[in-house]
Amino acid sequence: MGKATLVRTLKVLDHVIKCLECFFVGGSVLLMAAVLGGNFLSRNLFNISWNAAEEIGLMLLIVLTFVGVSYCARLGRHVRMSILVDLAPHKIKKILLIVTYLVTAFLMFYLAWLGWAW
């Protein structure tokens, strides 16, 4: 497989993942609004609560959170506390970013290890 074919394949895969992220984020919001809103109306108008509506809403919120974070990171719109980095000189900024990424990577691997071990 040539380099151009690999790059093209990765671009197609990236586009597919981006479309799936959009679908899951939008679908989760719409489905959550429908289920929780429908349960609210049913409970207040007819005094009948839907079984598992809150659990479905919670699961959709979890999907929305994790897929939404992925989508925001893809677009570079995730929340960052970067005032210290923004004010630092270029060399220090580079060091701070590297340290931040290494600490974050270590923490994520540690949490994954704890989750796997538990």
CSV table of C-alpha atoms in Angstrom, one decimal:
chain,number,residue,atom,x,y,z
A,1,MET,CA,0.0,0.0,0.0
A,2,GLY,CA,1.5,3.3,-1.1
A,3,LYS,CA,1.7,6.4,1.0
A,4,ALA,CA,-0.9,8.2,-1.1
A,5,THR,CA,-3.4,5.4,-0.7
A,6,LEU,CA,-2.9,5.3,3.0
A,7,VAL,CA,-3.4,9.1,3.3
A,8,ARG,CA,-6.5,8.9,1.2
A,9,THR,CA,-7.9,5.9,3.3
A,10,LEU,CA,-7.2,7.8,6.5
A,11,LYS,CA,-8.9,10.9,5.2
A,12,VAL,CA,-12.0,8.9,4.3
A,13,LEU,CA,-12.0,7.2,7.7
A,14,ASP,CA,-11.7,10.6,9.4
A,15,HIS,CA,-14.6,11.9,7.4
A,16,VAL,CA,-16.7,8.8,8.3
A,17,ILE,CA,-15.9,9.3,12.0
A,18,LYS,CA,-16.7,13.0,11.8
A,19,CYS,CA,-20.1,12.2,10.2
A,20,LEU,CA,-20.8,9.5,12.9
A,21,GLU,CA,-19.9,12.0,15.6
A,22,CYS,CA,-22.3,14.6,14.2
A,23,PHE,CA,-25.0,11.9,13.9
A,24,PHE,CA,-24.6,10.7,17.5
A,25,VAL,CA,-24.4,14.2,19.0
A,26,GLY,CA,-27.5,15.5,17.1
A,27,GLY,CA,-29.4,12.2,17.6
A,28,SER,CA,-28.6,12.1,21.3
A,29,VAL,CA,-29.9,15.6,21.8
A,30,LEU,CA,-33.1,15.1,19.8
A,31,LEU,CA,-33.8,11.7,21.3
A,32,MET,CA,-33.1,12.9,24.8
A,33,ALA,CA,-35.5,15.9,24.3
A,34,ALA,CA,-38.2,13.6,22.9
A,35,VAL,CA,-37.9,10.9,25.6
A,36,LEU,CA,-37.6,13.3,28.6
A,37,GLY,CA,-40.0,15.8,27.2
A,38,GLY,CA,-42.6,13.1,26.4
A,39,ASN,CA,-42.2,11.6,29.8
A,40,PHE,CA,-42.7,15.0,31.4
A,41,LEU,CA,-45.9,15.7,29.4
A,42,SER,CA,-47.2,12.2,30.0
A,43,ARG,CA,-46.5,12.4,33.7
A,44,ASN,CA,-48.1,15.8,34.2
A,45,LEU,CA,-51.1,15.4,31.8
A,46,PHE,CA,-52.0,11.8,32.2
A,47,ASN,CA,-50.3,10.9,35.5
A,48,ILE,CA,-48.4,8.1,33.8
A,49,SER,CA,-44.6,7.9,33.9
A,50,TRP,CA,-42.7,6.0,31.2
A,51,ASN,CA,-40.6,3.1,32.4
A,52,ALA,CA,-36.9,3.7,32.1
A,53,ALA,CA,-37.2,7.3,30.6
A,54,GLU,CA,-34.7,8.7,33.1
A,55,GLU,CA,-32.3,5.8,32.5
A,56,ILE,CA,-32.5,6.4,28.7
A,57,GLY,CA,-32.0,10.1,29.2
A,58,LEU,CA,-28.9,9.4,31.4
A,59,MET,CA,-27.4,7.0,28.8
A,60,LEU,CA,-28.0,9.5,26.1
A,61,LEU,CA,-26.3,12.2,28.2
A,62,ILE,CA,-23.3,9.9,28.6
A,63,VAL,CA,-23.1,9.3,24.9
A,64,LEU,CA,-23.5,13.0,24.2
A,65,THR,CA,-20.8,13.9,26.7
A,66,PHE,CA,-18.1,11.5,25.3
A,67,VAL,CA,-18.9,11.9,21.6
A,68,GLY,CA,-19.4,15.6,22.1
A,69,VAL,CA,-15.9,15.9,23.7
A,70,SER,CA,-14.4,14.0,20.8
A,71,TYR,CA,-16.2,16.3,18.3
A,72,CYS,CA,-15.2,19.4,20.1
A,73,ALA,CA,-11.5,18.3,20.3
A,74,ARG,CA,-11.6,17.6,16.6
A,75,LEU,CA,-12.7,21.2,15.9
A,76,GLY,CA,-10.4,22.6,18.5
A,77,ARG,CA,-13.3,24.0,20.5
A,78,HIS,CA,-12.8,22.2,23.7
A,79,VAL,CA,-12.5,24.1,27.0
A,80,ARG,CA,-8.9,24.9,28.0
A,81,MET,CA,-7.5,26.8,30.9
A,82,SER,CA,-4.7,28.4,28.8
A,83,ILE,CA,-4.1,31.9,30.3
A,84,LEU,CA,-0.7,30.8,31.8
A,85,VAL,CA,0.4,29.3,28.5
A,86,ASP,CA,-0.9,32.2,26.4
A,87,LEU,CA,1.1,34.7,28.4
A,88,ALA,CA,4.3,32.7,28.5
A,89,PRO,CA,7.2,33.2,26.1
A,90,HIS,CA,7.5,30.8,23.2
A,91,LYS,CA,10.1,28.4,24.7
A,92,ILE,CA,8.3,28.2,28.1
A,93,LYS,CA,5.0,27.8,26.2
A,94,LYS,CA,6.4,24.8,24.4
A,95,ILE,CA,7.7,23.2,27.7
A,96,LEU,CA,4.4,23.8,29.4
A,97,LEU,CA,2.4,22.2,26.6
A,98,ILE,CA,4.7,19.2,26.5
A,99,VAL,CA,4.5,18.7,30.3
A,100,THR,CA,0.7,19.2,30.2
A,101,TYR,CA,0.3,16.6,27.5
A,102,LEU,CA,2.6,14.1,29.2
A,103,VAL,CA,0.8,14.5,32.6
A,104,THR,CA,-2.6,14.1,30.9
A,105,ALA,CA,-1.5,11.0,29.0
A,106,PHE,CA,0.0,9.5,32.2
A,107,LEU,CA,-3.2,10.2,34.1
A,108,MET,CA,-5.4,8.7,31.3
A,109,PHE,CA,-3.3,5.6,31.1
A,110,TYR,CA,-3.4,5.3,34.9
A,111,LEU,CA,-7.2,5.7,35.0
A,112,ALA,CA,-7.6,3.1,32.2
A,113,TRP,CA,-5.4,0.7,34.1
A,114,LEU,CA,-7.5,1.2,37.2
A,115,GLY,CA,-10.7,0.7,35.3
A,116,TRP,CA,-9.3,-2.5,33.7
A,117,ALA,CA,-8.0,-3.8,37.1
A,118,TRP,CA,-11.3,-3.1,38.9
